[in-house]
mmCIF file of C-alpha atoms and ligand atoms in Angstrom:
data_model
loop_
_atom_site.group_PDB
_atom_site.id
_atom_site.type_symbol
_atom_site.label_atom_id
_atom_site.label_comp_id
_atom_site.label_asym_id
_atom_site.label_seq_id
_atom_site.Cartn_x
_atom_site.Cartn_y
_atom_site.Cartn_z
ATOM 1 C CA UNK A 9 81.225 90.320 75.259
ATOM 2 C CA UNK A 10 84.406 90.288 77.293
ATOM 3 C CA UNK A 11 84.170 89.240 80.915
ATOM 4 C CA UNK A 12 86.526 91.329 83.196
ATOM 5 C CA UNK A 13 88.745 89.297 85.266
ATOM 6 C CA UNK A 14 91.301 89.848 88.169
ATOM 7 C CA UNK A 15 94.245 87.548 88.502
ATOM 8 C CA UNK A 16 95.767 86.296 91.757
ATOM 9 C CA UNK A 17 99.258 85.768 90.669
ATOM 10 C CA UNK A 18 101.702 86.685 87.937
ATOM 11 C CA UNK A 19 105.455 86.971 87.784
ATOM 12 C CA UNK A 20 105.406 89.607 85.093
ATOM 13 C CA UNK A 21 107.655 92.045 87.161
ATOM 14 C CA UNK A 22 110.385 89.379 87.392
ATOM 15 C CA UNK A 23 109.933 88.749 83.617
ATOM 16 C CA UNK A 24 110.541 92.367 82.936
ATOM 17 C CA UNK A 25 113.471 92.485 85.338
ATOM 18 C CA UNK A 26 115.350 89.600 83.730
ATOM 19 C CA UNK A 27 114.709 90.902 80.179
ATOM 20 C CA UNK A 28 118.070 92.412 78.909
ATOM 21 C CA UNK A 29 116.483 95.313 77.399
ATOM 22 C CA UNK A 30 116.644 98.375 79.584
ATOM 23 C CA UNK A 31 113.226 100.209 78.910
ATOM 24 C CA UNK A 32 110.829 97.972 80.936
ATOM 25 C CA UNK A 33 108.058 100.520 80.489
ATOM 26 C CA UNK A 34 108.263 100.237 76.788
ATOM 27 C CA UNK A 35 108.346 96.470 76.911
ATOM 28 C CA UNK A 36 105.186 96.221 78.908
ATOM 29 C CA UNK A 37 103.321 99.133 77.255
ATOM 30 C CA UNK A 38 104.128 98.390 73.656
ATOM 31 C CA UNK A 39 104.030 94.608 73.848
ATOM 32 C CA UNK A 40 106.384 91.877 74.792
ATOM 33 C CA UNK A 41 105.452 88.899 72.720
ATOM 34 C CA UNK A 42 107.696 86.318 74.671
ATOM 35 C CA UNK A 43 105.901 87.183 77.971
ATOM 36 C CA UNK A 44 102.434 86.037 79.123
ATOM 37 C CA UNK A 45 101.331 89.573 80.060
ATOM 38 C CA UNK A 46 101.754 92.726 78.405
ATOM 39 C CA UNK A 47 99.394 95.764 78.441
ATOM 40 C CA UNK A 48 97.921 95.420 75.020
ATOM 41 C CA UNK A 49 97.109 91.849 75.446
ATOM 42 C CA UNK A 50 95.815 92.256 79.031
ATOM 43 C CA UNK A 51 93.478 95.045 77.874
ATOM 44 C CA UNK A 52 92.233 93.103 74.916
ATOM 45 C CA UNK A 53 91.489 89.990 77.016
ATOM 46 C CA UNK A 54 89.557 91.978 79.713
ATOM 47 C CA UNK A 55 92.198 91.843 82.532
ATOM 48 C CA UNK A 56 91.114 94.344 85.105
ATOM 49 C CA UNK A 57 94.067 93.705 87.310
ATOM 50 C CA UNK A 58 95.868 91.371 89.486
ATOM 51 C CA UNK A 59 98.395 90.676 92.262
ATOM 52 C CA UNK A 60 101.763 91.499 90.780
ATOM 53 C CA UNK A 61 104.373 89.322 92.620
ATOM 54 C CA UNK A 62 107.801 90.300 93.402
ATOM 55 C CA UNK A 63 109.625 86.989 93.734
ATOM 56 C CA UNK A 64 113.289 87.380 94.716
ATOM 57 C CA UNK A 65 114.970 85.030 92.404
ATOM 58 C CA UNK A 66 117.902 82.742 93.420
ATOM 59 C CA UNK A 67 121.133 84.496 92.799
ATOM 60 C CA UNK A 68 122.579 82.736 89.789
ATOM 61 C CA UNK A 69 126.103 81.904 90.694
ATOM 62 C CA UNK A 70 125.977 78.220 89.822
ATOM 63 C CA UNK A 71 124.023 75.694 87.616
ATOM 64 C CA UNK A 72 122.446 74.230 90.691
ATOM 65 C CA UNK A 73 120.897 77.566 91.703
ATOM 66 C CA UNK A 74 119.637 78.117 88.243
ATOM 67 C CA UNK A 75 118.164 74.626 88.391
ATOM 68 C CA UNK A 76 115.787 75.825 91.147
ATOM 69 C CA UNK A 77 112.899 75.981 88.851
ATOM 70 C CA UNK A 78 109.914 73.419 89.301
ATOM 71 C CA UNK A 79 110.891 71.562 86.138
ATOM 72 C CA UNK A 80 114.442 71.054 87.302
ATOM 73 C CA UNK A 81 114.068 70.605 90.954
ATOM 74 C CA UNK A 82 114.951 67.360 92.364
ATOM 75 C CA UNK A 83 112.482 67.514 95.081
ATOM 76 C CA UNK A 84 114.746 69.363 97.482
ATOM 77 C CA UNK A 85 114.327 72.796 98.755
ATOM 78 C CA UNK A 86 116.256 75.437 96.797
ATOM 79 C CA UNK A 87 118.961 77.287 98.988
ATOM 80 C CA UNK A 88 118.098 80.148 101.193
ATOM 81 C CA UNK A 89 118.514 83.686 99.912
ATOM 82 C CA UNK A 90 120.333 86.410 101.756
ATOM 83 C CA UNK A 91 118.530 89.505 102.928
ATOM 84 C CA UNK A 92 120.650 91.787 100.803
ATOM 85 C CA UNK A 93 120.168 89.806 97.604
ATOM 86 C CA UNK A 94 116.360 89.795 98.215
ATOM 87 C CA UNK A 95 116.201 93.518 99.057
ATOM 88 C CA UNK A 96 118.132 94.151 95.789
ATOM 89 C CA UNK A 97 115.824 92.262 93.476
ATOM 90 C CA UNK A 98 112.720 93.349 95.368
ATOM 91 C CA UNK A 99 113.767 97.002 95.063
ATOM 92 C CA UNK A 100 114.356 96.547 91.296
ATOM 93 C CA UNK A 101 110.990 94.912 90.722
ATOM 94 C CA UNK A 102 109.157 97.536 92.888
ATOM 95 C CA UNK A 103 110.845 100.273 90.791
ATOM 96 C CA UNK A 104 109.599 98.619 87.608
ATOM 97 C CA UNK A 105 106.047 98.628 89.120
ATOM 98 C CA UNK A 106 106.253 102.301 90.161
ATOM 99 C CA UNK A 107 107.637 103.281 86.669
ATOM 100 C CA UNK A 108 104.804 101.426 85.064
ATOM 101 C CA UNK A 109 102.417 103.444 87.172
ATOM 102 C CA UNK A 110 104.091 106.650 86.434
ATOM 103 C CA UNK A 111 103.907 106.004 82.790
ATOM 104 C CA UNK A 112 100.049 105.594 83.097
ATOM 105 C CA UNK A 113 99.981 101.742 82.264
ATOM 106 C CA UNK A 114 98.746 100.667 85.579
ATOM 107 C CA UNK A 115 97.564 101.831 89.123
ATOM 108 C CA UNK A 116 99.149 100.418 92.219
ATOM 109 C CA UNK A 117 95.976 99.738 94.398
ATOM 110 C CA UNK A 118 95.970 99.666 98.147
ATOM 111 C CA UNK A 119 92.373 98.822 98.666
ATOM 112 C CA UNK A 120 89.249 97.444 96.887
ATOM 113 C CA UNK A 121 88.139 101.092 96.261
ATOM 114 C CA UNK A 122 91.442 101.748 94.592
ATOM 115 C CA UNK A 123 90.767 98.744 92.360
ATOM 116 C CA UNK A 124 87.307 99.989 91.416
ATOM 117 C CA UNK A 125 88.679 103.457 90.765
ATOM 118 C CA UNK A 126 91.413 101.914 88.475
ATOM 119 C CA UNK A 127 88.763 100.033 86.669
ATOM 120 C CA UNK A 128 86.600 103.024 86.132
ATOM 121 C CA UNK A 129 89.651 104.947 84.743
ATOM 122 C CA UNK A 130 90.445 101.958 82.540
ATOM 123 C CA UNK A 131 93.799 101.445 84.012
ATOM 124 C CA UNK A 132 95.157 97.919 85.031
ATOM 125 C CA UNK A 133 94.852 97.614 88.792
ATOM 126 C CA UNK A 134 97.957 96.121 90.437
ATOM 127 C CA UNK A 135 98.291 94.927 94.031
ATOM 128 C CA UNK A 136 101.816 95.011 95.330
ATOM 129 C CA UNK A 137 102.631 91.384 96.509
ATOM 130 C CA UNK A 138 105.861 89.820 97.609
ATOM 131 C CA UNK A 139 106.302 85.964 97.077
ATOM 132 C CA UNK A 140 108.390 84.956 100.068
ATOM 133 C CA UNK A 141 109.400 87.431 102.705
ATOM 134 C CA UNK A 142 113.299 87.215 102.232
ATOM 135 C CA UNK A 143 113.498 91.050 101.764
ATOM 136 C CA UNK A 144 111.937 91.581 105.170
ATOM 137 C CA UNK A 145 114.415 91.605 108.228
ATOM 138 C CA UNK A 146 113.223 90.142 111.610
ATOM 139 C CA UNK A 147 113.004 93.551 113.177
ATOM 140 C CA UNK A 148 110.438 94.278 110.370
ATOM 141 C CA UNK A 149 112.145 97.540 109.195
ATOM 142 C CA UNK A 150 111.764 96.306 105.713
ATOM 143 C CA UNK A 151 108.040 95.635 106.354
ATOM 144 C CA UNK A 152 107.487 99.114 107.362
ATOM 145 C CA UNK A 153 109.134 100.453 104.245
ATOM 146 C CA UNK A 154 107.421 97.940 101.906
ATOM 147 C CA UNK A 155 104.103 98.665 103.490
ATOM 148 C CA UNK A 156 104.678 102.424 102.961
ATOM 149 C CA UNK A 157 105.401 101.700 99.358
ATOM 150 C CA UNK A 158 102.166 99.836 98.927
ATOM 151 C CA UNK A 159 102.699 96.222 99.939
ATOM 152 C CA UNK A 160 99.327 94.752 100.569
ATOM 153 C CA UNK A 161 99.906 90.973 99.946
ATOM 154 C CA UNK A 162 102.625 88.719 101.210
ATOM 155 C CA UNK A 163 103.501 85.023 100.891
ATOM 156 C CA UNK A 164 105.550 84.136 103.855
ATOM 157 C CA UNK A 165 107.639 81.780 101.889
ATOM 158 C CA UNK A 166 108.271 80.709 98.349
ATOM 159 C CA UNK A 167 109.377 76.992 98.007
ATOM 160 C CA UNK A 168 112.308 77.399 100.385
ATOM 161 C CA UNK A 169 113.042 78.159 103.888
ATOM 162 C CA UNK A 170 113.536 81.647 105.356
ATOM 163 C CA UNK A 171 113.611 83.439 108.665
ATOM 164 C CA UNK A 172 109.870 83.130 108.923
ATOM 165 C CA UNK A 173 108.843 79.656 107.809
ATOM 166 C CA UNK A 174 109.518 76.894 105.286
ATOM 167 C CA UNK A 175 107.917 76.313 102.037
ATOM 168 C CA UNK A 176 107.037 73.055 100.170
ATOM 169 C CA UNK A 177 109.708 71.586 97.971
ATOM 170 C CA UNK A 178 108.317 70.760 94.517
ATOM 171 C CA UNK A 179 107.336 67.078 94.699
ATOM 172 C CA UNK A 180 104.877 64.755 92.893
ATOM 173 C CA UNK A 181 103.088 62.786 94.181
ATOM 174 C CA UNK A 182 103.583 64.113 97.726
ATOM 175 C CA UNK A 183 101.718 65.551 100.663
ATOM 176 C CA UNK A 184 102.541 69.189 101.524
ATOM 177 C CA UNK A 185 103.236 68.144 105.214
ATOM 178 C CA UNK A 186 106.916 68.412 104.934
ATOM 179 C CA UNK A 187 109.217 70.398 107.285
ATOM 180 C CA UNK A 188 108.663 72.636 110.328
ATOM 181 C CA UNK A 189 106.120 75.301 111.077
ATOM 182 C CA UNK A 190 106.567 79.079 111.370
ATOM 183 C CA UNK A 191 109.324 80.530 113.450
ATOM 184 C CA UNK A 192 108.616 82.987 116.301
ATOM 185 C CA UNK A 193 109.405 85.765 113.678
ATOM 186 C CA UNK A 194 107.043 84.237 111.275
ATOM 187 C CA UNK A 195 104.196 84.118 113.845
ATOM 188 C CA UNK A 196 104.998 87.904 114.581
ATOM 189 C CA UNK A 197 104.828 88.442 110.833
ATOM 190 C CA UNK A 198 101.330 87.019 110.717
ATOM 191 C CA UNK A 199 100.167 89.262 113.609
ATOM 192 C CA UNK A 200 101.679 92.231 111.809
ATOM 193 C CA UNK A 201 100.034 91.461 108.471
ATOM 194 C CA UNK A 202 96.722 90.929 110.271
ATOM 195 C CA UNK A 203 96.994 94.287 112.058
ATOM 196 C CA UNK A 204 97.862 96.196 109.006
ATOM 197 C CA UNK A 205 95.478 94.520 106.523
ATOM 198 C CA UNK A 206 98.201 92.827 104.492
ATOM 199 C CA UNK A 207 96.795 89.644 102.902
ATOM 200 C CA UNK A 208 98.743 86.551 103.670
ATOM 201 C CA UNK A 209 99.235 84.167 100.758
ATOM 202 C CA UNK A 210 99.591 80.320 101.718
ATOM 203 C CA UNK A 211 100.339 78.995 98.268
ATOM 204 C CA UNK A 212 103.956 77.972 98.773
ATOM 205 C CA UNK A 213 103.857 77.387 102.520
ATOM 206 C CA UNK A 214 104.060 73.888 104.022
ATOM 207 C CA UNK A 215 101.378 72.217 105.959
ATOM 208 C CA UNK A 216 102.830 72.979 109.539
ATOM 209 C CA UNK A 217 103.141 76.730 108.433
ATOM 210 C CA UNK A 218 99.549 76.601 107.084
ATOM 211 C CA UNK A 219 98.302 75.459 110.388
ATOM 212 C CA UNK A 220 100.192 78.088 112.279
ATOM 213 C CA UNK A 221 98.696 80.843 110.076
ATOM 214 C CA UNK A 222 95.219 79.340 110.462
ATOM 215 C CA UNK A 223 95.724 79.217 114.257
ATOM 216 C CA UNK A 224 97.030 82.859 114.543
ATOM 217 C CA UNK A 225 95.356 84.839 111.791
ATOM 218 C CA UNK A 226 91.840 86.169 112.315
ATOM 219 C CA UNK A 227 91.591 86.858 108.588
ATOM 220 C CA UNK A 228 90.208 84.767 105.686
ATOM 221 C CA UNK A 229 92.804 82.159 104.619
ATOM 222 C CA UNK A 230 93.988 82.653 100.941
ATOM 223 C CA UNK A 231 95.950 80.632 98.477
ATOM 224 C CA UNK A 232 96.472 82.847 95.474
ATOM 225 C CA UNK A 233 97.752 80.252 93.002
ATOM 226 C CA UNK A 234 97.153 76.625 94.059
ATOM 227 C CA UNK A 235 95.000 73.725 92.824
ATOM 228 C CA UNK A 236 93.366 70.598 94.139
ATOM 229 C CA UNK A 237 95.508 67.893 95.593
ATOM 230 C CA UNK A 238 92.926 65.171 94.967
ATOM 231 C CA UNK A 239 93.255 65.753 91.265
ATOM 232 C CA UNK A 240 96.930 66.605 90.980
ATOM 233 C CA UNK A 241 98.838 65.359 94.039
ATOM 234 C CA UNK A 242 101.752 67.830 94.089
ATOM 235 C CA UNK A 243 103.001 69.463 97.288
ATOM 236 C CA UNK A 244 101.833 72.910 95.805
ATOM 237 C CA UNK A 245 98.191 71.973 95.784
ATOM 238 C CA UNK A 246 95.675 71.981 98.656
ATOM 239 C CA UNK A 247 94.734 68.725 100.518
ATOM 240 C CA UNK A 248 91.236 68.368 101.774
ATOM 241 C CA UNK A 249 91.745 69.734 105.383
ATOM 242 C CA UNK A 250 93.388 72.836 103.873
ATOM 243 C CA UNK A 251 90.458 73.405 101.517
ATOM 244 C CA UNK A 252 88.117 72.882 104.469
ATOM 245 C CA UNK A 253 90.029 75.446 106.707
ATOM 246 C CA UNK A 254 89.912 78.010 103.778
ATOM 247 C CA UNK A 255 86.222 77.586 103.365
ATOM 248 C CA UNK A 256 85.540 77.956 107.095
ATOM 249 C CA UNK A 257 87.556 81.066 107.230
ATOM 250 C CA UNK A 258 85.672 82.635 104.328
ATOM 251 C CA UNK A 259 88.870 82.508 102.120
ATOM 252 C CA UNK A 260 89.645 82.239 98.500
ATOM 253 C CA UNK A 261 91.778 79.871 96.235
ATOM 254 C CA UNK A 262 93.012 81.172 92.872
ATOM 255 C CA UNK A 263 93.245 78.423 90.195
ATOM 256 C CA UNK A 264 96.941 77.973 89.007
ATOM 257 C CA UNK A 265 97.169 77.604 85.235
ATOM 258 C CA UNK A 266 100.641 75.801 85.379
ATOM 259 C CA UNK A 267 100.443 72.427 83.611
ATOM 260 C CA UNK A 268 102.480 70.832 86.334
ATOM 261 C CA UNK A 269 99.982 71.745 88.937
ATOM 262 C CA UNK A 270 96.869 70.877 86.792
ATOM 263 C CA UNK A 271 97.734 67.471 85.403
ATOM 264 C CA UNK A 272 97.144 64.255 87.447
ATOM 265 C CA UNK A 273 100.651 63.161 86.198
ATOM 266 C CA UNK A 274 102.299 66.302 87.377
ATOM 267 C CA UNK A 275 104.102 66.590 83.942
ATOM 268 C CA UNK A 276 105.333 70.035 82.979
ATOM 269 C CA UNK A 277 103.626 69.564 79.549
ATOM 270 C CA UNK A 278 101.684 72.370 77.613
ATOM 271 C CA UNK A 279 99.687 69.704 76.059
ATOM 272 C CA UNK A 280 97.226 70.069 78.715
ATOM 273 C CA UNK A 281 93.490 70.578 77.822
ATOM 274 C CA UNK A 282 91.312 73.407 79.300
ATOM 275 C CA UNK A 283 88.987 70.536 80.486
ATOM 276 C CA UNK A 284 91.550 69.807 83.180
ATOM 277 C CA UNK A 285 91.361 73.388 84.444
ATOM 278 C CA UNK A 286 87.563 73.080 84.508
ATOM 279 C CA UNK A 287 87.834 69.915 86.554
ATOM 280 C CA UNK A 288 89.877 71.804 89.163
ATOM 281 C CA UNK A 289 87.408 74.648 89.241
ATOM 282 C CA UNK A 290 84.541 72.086 89.622
ATOM 283 C CA UNK A 291 86.334 70.570 92.695
ATOM 284 C CA UNK A 292 87.165 73.964 94.147
ATOM 285 C CA UNK A 293 83.596 75.198 93.910
ATOM 286 C CA UNK A 294 82.493 71.968 95.564
ATOM 287 C CA UNK A 295 85.079 72.315 98.342
ATOM 288 C CA UNK A 296 84.880 76.104 98.890
ATOM 289 C CA UNK A 297 81.476 77.389 97.686
ATOM 290 C CA UNK A 298 80.763 79.789 95.082
ATOM 291 C CA UNK A 299 82.474 82.733 96.988
ATOM 292 C CA UNK A 300 85.695 80.840 97.380
ATOM 293 C CA UNK A 301 87.079 80.288 93.883
ATOM 294 C CA UNK A 302 88.949 82.734 91.755
ATOM 295 C CA UNK A 303 91.893 82.722 89.183
ATOM 296 C CA UNK A 304 95.591 82.749 90.026
ATOM 297 C CA UNK A 305 97.341 82.145 86.584
ATOM 298 C CA UNK A 306 101.042 82.113 87.405
ATOM 299 C CA UNK A 307 101.605 83.886 84.079
ATOM 300 C CA UNK A 308 105.246 84.694 83.470
ATOM 301 C CA UNK A 309 106.215 82.226 86.038
ATOM 302 C CA UNK A 310 105.298 78.645 84.571
ATOM 303 C CA UNK A 311 104.411 76.608 81.536
ATOM 304 C CA UNK A 312 100.903 77.289 80.426
ATOM 305 C CA UNK A 313 98.466 74.903 78.595
ATOM 306 C CA UNK A 314 98.822 75.485 74.926
ATOM 307 C CA UNK A 315 95.129 76.347 74.536
ATOM 308 C CA UNK A 316 95.572 79.176 77.105
ATOM 309 C CA UNK A 317 99.100 80.322 75.943
ATOM 310 C CA UNK A 318 99.040 83.688 77.631
ATOM 311 C CA UNK A 319 96.666 86.229 79.094
ATOM 312 C CA UNK A 320 94.787 86.234 75.781
ATOM 313 C CA UNK A 321 93.667 82.738 76.645
ATOM 314 C CA UNK A 322 91.755 83.643 79.909
ATOM 315 C CA UNK A 323 88.412 84.331 77.939
ATOM 316 C CA UNK A 324 88.658 80.645 76.632
ATOM 317 C CA UNK A 325 88.680 79.259 80.117
ATOM 318 C CA UNK A 326 85.673 81.633 81.148
ATOM 319 C CA UNK A 327 83.816 80.366 77.964
ATOM 320 C CA UNK A 328 84.652 76.793 78.910
ATOM 321 C CA UNK A 329 82.910 77.367 82.337
ATOM 322 C CA UNK A 330 79.891 78.824 80.563
ATOM 323 C CA UNK A 331 79.804 75.911 78.243
ATOM 324 C CA UNK A 332 79.970 73.617 81.164
ATOM 325 C CA UNK A 333 76.737 75.122 82.549
ATOM 326 C CA UNK A 334 78.187 77.760 84.950
ATOM 327 C CA UNK A 335 75.844 80.672 85.001
ATOM 328 C CA UNK A 336 77.034 84.145 84.041
ATOM 329 C CA UNK A 337 76.818 85.387 87.555
ATOM 330 C CA UNK A 338 79.104 82.587 88.904
ATOM 331 C CA UNK A 339 81.544 82.997 86.053
ATOM 332 C CA UNK A 340 81.897 86.646 86.892
ATOM 333 C CA UNK A 341 82.380 85.952 90.473
ATOM 334 C CA UNK A 342 85.152 83.547 89.710
ATOM 335 C CA UNK A 343 86.670 85.989 87.189
ATOM 336 C CA UNK A 344 86.522 89.185 89.253
ATOM 337 C CA UNK A 345 83.988 89.466 92.017
ATOM 338 C CA UNK A 346 85.419 86.859 94.580
ATOM 339 C CA UNK A 347 88.998 88.581 94.495
ATOM 340 C CA UNK A 348 87.410 91.997 94.855
ATOM 341 C CA UNK A 349 85.155 90.853 97.772
ATOM 342 C CA UNK A 350 88.306 89.003 99.462
ATOM 343 C CA UNK A 351 90.376 92.254 98.970
ATOM 344 C CA UNK A 352 87.631 94.261 100.625
ATOM 345 C CA UNK A 353 87.369 91.836 103.589
ATOM 346 C CA UNK A 354 91.202 91.481 104.147
ATOM 347 C CA UNK A 355 92.897 94.586 102.844
ATOM 348 C CA UNK A 356 90.271 97.193 103.159
HETATM 349 ZN ZN1 ZN B 424 104.450 80.773 92.994
#
């Protein structure tokens, strides 16, 4: 029996954008074996939908820019990205998303009701998410346009600084308390997101920015793709006070499947057993309660444990939880119910 699941984070739109072949709809619909997610494998695995991230990539003008990936980073923040460059790539990824919708492969969902309707119609449910607000200007004109297009989830920063805040550099072992908090524009962005029902994703934000969001936002706090710092002490994972703040707000954390955010040694090594993922889930359930834990794979954006490999491996993780003694009801909440409930509470 396949357990349906909803995924808190994938970079599949960027993966499709960067593929040299022009027909992105065909790549996604008919299968793209090199990617972690395509339609045939998503359906077979029980993927009901997920947050489809638009991450504006570094503009690849030099080797050091290309080296801005976690594996290659030297512990410094990657360079800032210009508004125009971010708008160009975000526009291109949004266009792919809407072409996929037009072709009938997925439905762009603006509420929990939309997700349920997509599931009933057996269409993949996609939430329009931007990872880093570089495509938004400080007059918020871009916010209006993106919101009208369907934006319902937003990471204020990726792991770099922008007009709104500062993300964490990729460091291990290190605490996420690095760098300044939100700018005035960043604080305004939080209020705007709250007012419109746009979910704020804390996953790449530094500790000072996290504190600012927690102080300003009246909504549940969410980290779509982060793990437990006490197990894997990377800047990208959540320390105890952050987990406590998320729990207190009634928020959710999605388990990141990336090897380097799972392993205690922080190595970007696919030879990482599912057991390590289960350890993080155990700790997240302990810290957040049964309503606070979900999935946030980072598919198409990171090195996966070999046993998982791609979206087809998610049922193995859910089976591992059942084998560990997690009841059916709890596994179904971690897989799907907790994201649906959170979307309902924050987005509507
Ligand atoms: Zn990310």
